[in-house]
mmCIF file of C-alpha atoms and ligand atoms in Angstrom:
data_model
loop_
_atom_site.group_PDB
_atom_site.id
_atom_site.type_symbol
_atom_site.label_atom_id
_atom_site.label_comp_id
_atom_site.label_asym_id
_atom_site.label_seq_id
_atom_site.Cartn_x
_atom_site.Cartn_y
_atom_site.Cartn_z
ATOM 1 C CA MET A 552 -0.031 -0.536 0.011
ATOM 2 C CA ALA A 553 0.824 3.321 -1.219
ATOM 3 C CA MET A 554 1.471 5.964 2.462
ATOM 4 C CA THR A 555 1.322 9.724 1.850
ATOM 5 C CA ARG A 556 0.576 11.753 4.399
ATOM 6 C CA GLN A 557 0.059 15.327 3.818
ATOM 7 C CA ASN A 558 -0.486 16.971 7.161
ATOM 8 C CA ALA A 559 2.644 16.437 9.041
ATOM 9 C CA ALA A 560 4.203 19.598 11.198
ATOM 10 C CA PRO A 561 7.259 20.740 9.564
ATOM 11 C CA ILE A 562 10.587 19.235 11.361
ATOM 12 C CA SER A 563 13.297 22.184 12.417
ATOM 13 C CA GLY A 564 16.791 21.749 12.016
ATOM 14 C CA GLY A 565 19.950 23.130 11.730
ATOM 15 C CA ASP A 566 21.617 23.071 14.355
ATOM 16 C CA PRO A 567 24.789 20.791 14.627
ATOM 17 C CA ASP A 568 23.016 17.518 14.556
ATOM 18 C CA PRO A 569 19.274 18.105 12.782
ATOM 19 C CA VAL A 570 18.798 13.940 12.599
ATOM 20 C CA THR A 571 19.308 14.267 16.565
ATOM 21 C CA GLU A 572 17.217 17.589 17.307
ATOM 22 C CA ALA A 573 13.811 15.932 14.950
ATOM 23 C CA VAL A 574 14.097 12.569 16.162
ATOM 24 C CA ASP A 575 14.020 14.470 20.074
ATOM 25 C CA LEU A 576 10.774 16.203 18.687
ATOM 26 C CA ILE A 577 9.660 13.424 16.794
ATOM 27 C CA CYS A 578 9.479 11.381 19.689
ATOM 28 C CA GLY A 579 8.264 13.376 22.344
ATOM 29 C CA ARG A 580 5.603 14.780 20.431
ATOM 30 C CA TYR A 581 4.274 11.054 20.157
ATOM 31 C CA GLY A 582 5.507 10.277 24.485
ATOM 32 C CA ASP A 583 8.492 8.204 23.711
ATOM 33 C CA ARG A 584 5.566 5.732 23.157
ATOM 34 C CA PRO A 585 7.382 2.273 21.093
ATOM 35 C CA ASP A 586 3.846 1.169 20.036
ATOM 36 C CA ALA A 587 4.316 4.803 17.792
ATOM 37 C CA LEU A 588 7.117 3.789 16.251
ATOM 38 C CA ILE A 589 6.118 3.291 12.652
ATOM 39 C CA GLU A 590 4.330 7.422 13.059
ATOM 40 C CA MET A 591 7.875 8.079 13.740
ATOM 41 C CA PHE A 592 9.650 7.042 10.842
ATOM 42 C CA HIS A 593 6.739 8.836 8.297
ATOM 43 C CA ASP A 594 6.982 12.079 10.913
ATOM 44 C CA LEU A 595 10.706 11.487 10.372
ATOM 45 C CA GLN A 596 10.656 10.680 6.294
ATOM 46 C CA ASP A 597 8.162 13.563 6.492
ATOM 47 C CA GLY A 598 10.644 16.378 7.158
ATOM 48 C CA LEU A 599 13.675 14.961 6.214
ATOM 49 C CA GLY A 600 12.846 13.148 3.259
ATOM 50 C CA HIS A 601 13.791 9.451 4.131
ATOM 51 C CA VAL A 602 14.141 8.003 7.531
ATOM 52 C CA PRO A 603 18.219 8.348 7.633
ATOM 53 C CA GLU A 604 20.156 5.026 9.626
ATOM 54 C CA THR A 605 22.156 7.872 12.167
ATOM 55 C CA ALA A 606 18.519 8.682 13.819
ATOM 56 C CA LEU A 607 18.535 4.832 14.824
ATOM 57 C CA LYS A 608 20.260 4.710 17.254
ATOM 58 C CA PRO A 609 19.028 8.252 18.537
ATOM 59 C CA ILE A 610 15.304 6.036 18.145
ATOM 60 C CA ALA A 611 16.030 3.448 19.756
ATOM 61 C CA LYS A 612 17.109 5.718 23.217
ATOM 62 C CA ARG A 613 14.559 7.482 23.263
ATOM 63 C CA LEU A 614 12.205 4.139 23.313
ATOM 64 C CA ASN A 615 13.860 2.138 25.333
ATOM 65 C CA LEU A 616 15.121 -0.280 23.048
ATOM 66 C CA SER A 617 17.899 -2.235 20.855
ATOM 67 C CA ARG A 618 18.914 -0.308 17.752
ATOM 68 C CA ALA A 619 18.467 -3.853 15.471
ATOM 69 C CA GLU A 620 14.923 -3.485 16.772
ATOM 70 C CA VAL A 621 14.161 -0.641 15.098
ATOM 71 C CA HIS A 622 16.267 -1.368 12.261
ATOM 72 C CA GLY A 623 13.908 -4.255 12.653
ATOM 73 C CA VAL A 624 10.743 -2.748 11.870
ATOM 74 C CA LEU A 625 12.384 0.406 9.795
ATOM 75 C CA SER A 626 13.365 -2.188 6.802
ATOM 76 C CA PHE A 627 10.128 -4.353 7.292
ATOM 77 C CA TYR A 628 8.522 -1.605 5.918
ATOM 78 C CA HIS A 629 9.453 -0.698 1.588
ATOM 79 C CA ASP A 630 7.975 2.584 1.781
ATOM 80 C CA PHE A 631 10.594 4.425 4.438
ATOM 81 C CA HIS A 632 13.932 5.517 1.895
ATOM 82 C CA THR A 633 17.220 5.455 4.178
ATOM 83 C CA LYS A 634 18.580 7.078 1.932
ATOM 84 C CA PRO A 635 17.497 10.417 -0.583
ATOM 85 C CA VAL A 636 15.217 9.409 -2.868
ATOM 86 C CA GLY A 637 14.157 12.698 -5.777
ATOM 87 C CA ARG A 638 10.254 14.575 -4.969
ATOM 88 C CA VAL A 639 8.883 12.023 -7.069
ATOM 89 C CA VAL A 640 8.985 8.706 -5.946
ATOM 90 C CA VAL A 641 7.943 5.580 -9.260
ATOM 91 C CA LYS A 642 6.875 2.625 -7.770
ATOM 92 C CA VAL A 643 6.819 -0.602 -10.684
ATOM 93 C CA CYS A 644 5.508 -3.877 -9.656
ATOM 94 C CA ARG A 645 7.531 -6.668 -10.699
ATOM 95 C CA ALA A 646 5.832 -9.314 -8.985
ATOM 96 C CA GLU A 647 4.482 -12.011 -10.483
ATOM 97 C CA ALA A 648 0.974 -10.712 -12.094
ATOM 98 C CA CYS A 649 2.396 -7.415 -13.501
ATOM 99 C CA GLN A 650 5.295 -9.741 -14.433
ATOM 100 C CA SER A 651 3.149 -11.745 -16.906
ATOM 101 C CA MET A 652 1.761 -8.284 -18.018
ATOM 102 C CA GLY A 653 5.402 -6.859 -19.297
ATOM 103 C CA ALA A 654 6.072 -5.905 -16.203
ATOM 104 C CA LEU A 655 9.901 -6.435 -16.337
ATOM 105 C CA PRO A 656 10.552 -4.347 -19.983
ATOM 106 C CA LEU A 657 8.124 -1.537 -18.730
ATOM 107 C CA ILE A 658 10.487 -0.764 -16.419
ATOM 108 C CA ALA A 659 13.414 -0.592 -18.915
ATOM 109 C CA GLN A 660 11.420 1.297 -21.184
ATOM 110 C CA ILE A 661 10.011 3.526 -17.333
ATOM 111 C CA CYS A 662 13.967 3.764 -16.773
ATOM 112 C CA ASP A 663 15.098 4.740 -19.999
ATOM 113 C CA ARG A 664 12.547 7.248 -20.936
ATOM 114 C CA LEU A 665 12.680 8.994 -17.130
ATOM 115 C CA GLY A 666 16.690 8.598 -17.614
ATOM 116 C CA VAL A 667 17.676 7.124 -14.806
ATOM 117 C CA GLY A 668 18.351 3.579 -13.085
ATOM 118 C CA LEU A 669 16.357 1.376 -11.198
ATOM 119 C CA GLY A 670 16.770 2.028 -7.964
ATOM 120 C CA SER A 671 18.155 4.963 -8.326
ATOM 121 C CA THR A 672 17.730 9.307 -8.537
ATOM 122 C CA SER A 673 17.505 11.421 -11.846
ATOM 123 C CA ALA A 674 21.187 13.628 -11.575
ATOM 124 C CA GLY A 675 19.026 16.716 -10.493
ATOM 125 C CA GLY A 676 17.051 14.411 -8.391
ATOM 126 C CA SER A 677 13.976 15.413 -9.886
ATOM 127 C CA VAL A 678 12.599 11.633 -9.361
ATOM 128 C CA THR A 679 13.389 8.126 -8.109
ATOM 129 C CA VAL A 680 12.198 4.682 -10.044
ATOM 130 C CA GLU A 681 11.466 1.551 -7.596
ATOM 131 C CA PRO A 682 11.144 -2.313 -7.804
ATOM 132 C CA VAL A 683 8.438 -2.753 -5.406
ATOM 133 C CA TYR A 684 6.215 -6.543 -5.019
ATOM 134 C CA CYS A 685 2.698 -6.254 -5.830
ATOM 135 C CA LEU A 686 0.532 -2.798 -4.858
ATOM 136 C CA GLY A 687 -2.627 -4.998 -4.999
ATOM 137 C CA ASN A 688 -3.211 -3.581 -8.172
ATOM 138 C CA CYS A 689 -3.570 -7.216 -10.029
ATOM 139 C CA ALA A 690 -6.208 -6.888 -11.654
ATOM 140 C CA LEU A 691 -4.933 -3.840 -13.468
ATOM 141 C CA ALA A 692 -1.397 -4.798 -14.481
ATOM 142 C CA PRO A 693 1.031 -3.486 -14.972
ATOM 143 C CA ALA A 694 0.814 -1.249 -11.550
ATOM 144 C CA ALA A 695 2.934 1.239 -10.322
ATOM 145 C CA THR A 696 2.620 4.476 -8.149
ATOM 146 C CA VAL A 697 3.607 7.766 -9.189
ATOM 147 C CA GLY A 698 4.407 9.939 -5.965
ATOM 148 C CA GLY A 699 2.233 7.253 -4.076
ATOM 149 C CA VAL A 700 -0.952 6.985 -6.239
ATOM 150 C CA LEU A 701 -1.053 3.801 -7.386
ATOM 151 C CA HIS A 702 -2.171 3.744 -11.677
ATOM 152 C CA GLY A 703 -2.860 0.463 -13.388
ATOM 153 C CA ARG A 704 -2.606 -0.491 -17.098
ATOM 154 C CA VAL A 705 0.661 1.868 -17.284
ATOM 155 C CA ASP A 706 2.846 2.655 -19.677
ATOM 156 C CA ALA A 707 6.106 3.702 -20.288
ATOM 157 C CA GLU A 708 4.730 7.430 -21.842
ATOM 158 C CA ARG A 709 2.324 7.765 -19.461
ATOM 159 C CA VAL A 710 4.535 7.448 -16.301
ATOM 160 C CA ALA A 711 6.654 9.975 -17.986
ATOM 161 C CA ALA A 712 3.827 11.947 -18.268
ATOM 162 C CA LEU A 713 2.668 12.000 -14.882
ATOM 163 C CA VAL A 714 6.214 12.555 -13.598
ATOM 164 C CA THR A 715 5.600 15.543 -15.774
ATOM 165 C CA GLU A 716 3.188 16.838 -14.541
ATOM 166 C CA MET A 717 4.694 15.907 -11.160
ATOM 167 C CA THR A 718 8.035 18.252 -11.382
ATOM 168 C CA GLY A 719 7.225 20.443 -14.079
ATOM 169 C CA GLU A 720 10.280 18.922 -15.762
ATOM 170 C CA ALA A 721 10.276 17.448 -19.257
ATOM 171 C CA GLY A 722 10.441 13.185 -19.106
HETATM 172 S S1 FES B 4 1.388 -8.213 -9.063
HETATM 173 FE FE1 FES B 4 1.871 -6.535 -9.530
HETATM 174 S S2 FES B 4 -0.264 -5.920 -8.378
HETATM 175 FE FE2 FES B 4 0.452 -7.045 -7.554
#
């Protein structure tokens, strides 16, 4: 399931360690509750654009968890990014139903159209293309999300047009 959140409070940063500052702010927002860990990841990603590895230790400390426990939750959910991503993230399904409808050549065509490798971000930072394994839209394969919005029966031209719409840059 694609995740989008639009109303998270902005994170202030700027002091020597903006990641720890953001972690303190967000963990405090949820009362340092371990059961709010996923919400904390969402807020961090909304504020910083990703959940940096350097956030895991301070989160673990605040929540009285091990770093491995925090990392385990983070790595379980593929919607979280541990590295910076483009302004628009394209996720193309490469699971079975979509493969049967041409997902693998489609991925190559999308990457070609957008000028970016799979799992990479374009040079200007406008778009990231990632593989994903079933978006729950098998009946409308091949499926992809563009900027968190699910689309079915996509082709490379449509994906490129959606990216252009969102970035204002030619695809
Ligand atoms: S296999 Fe692609 S959406 Fe399910």
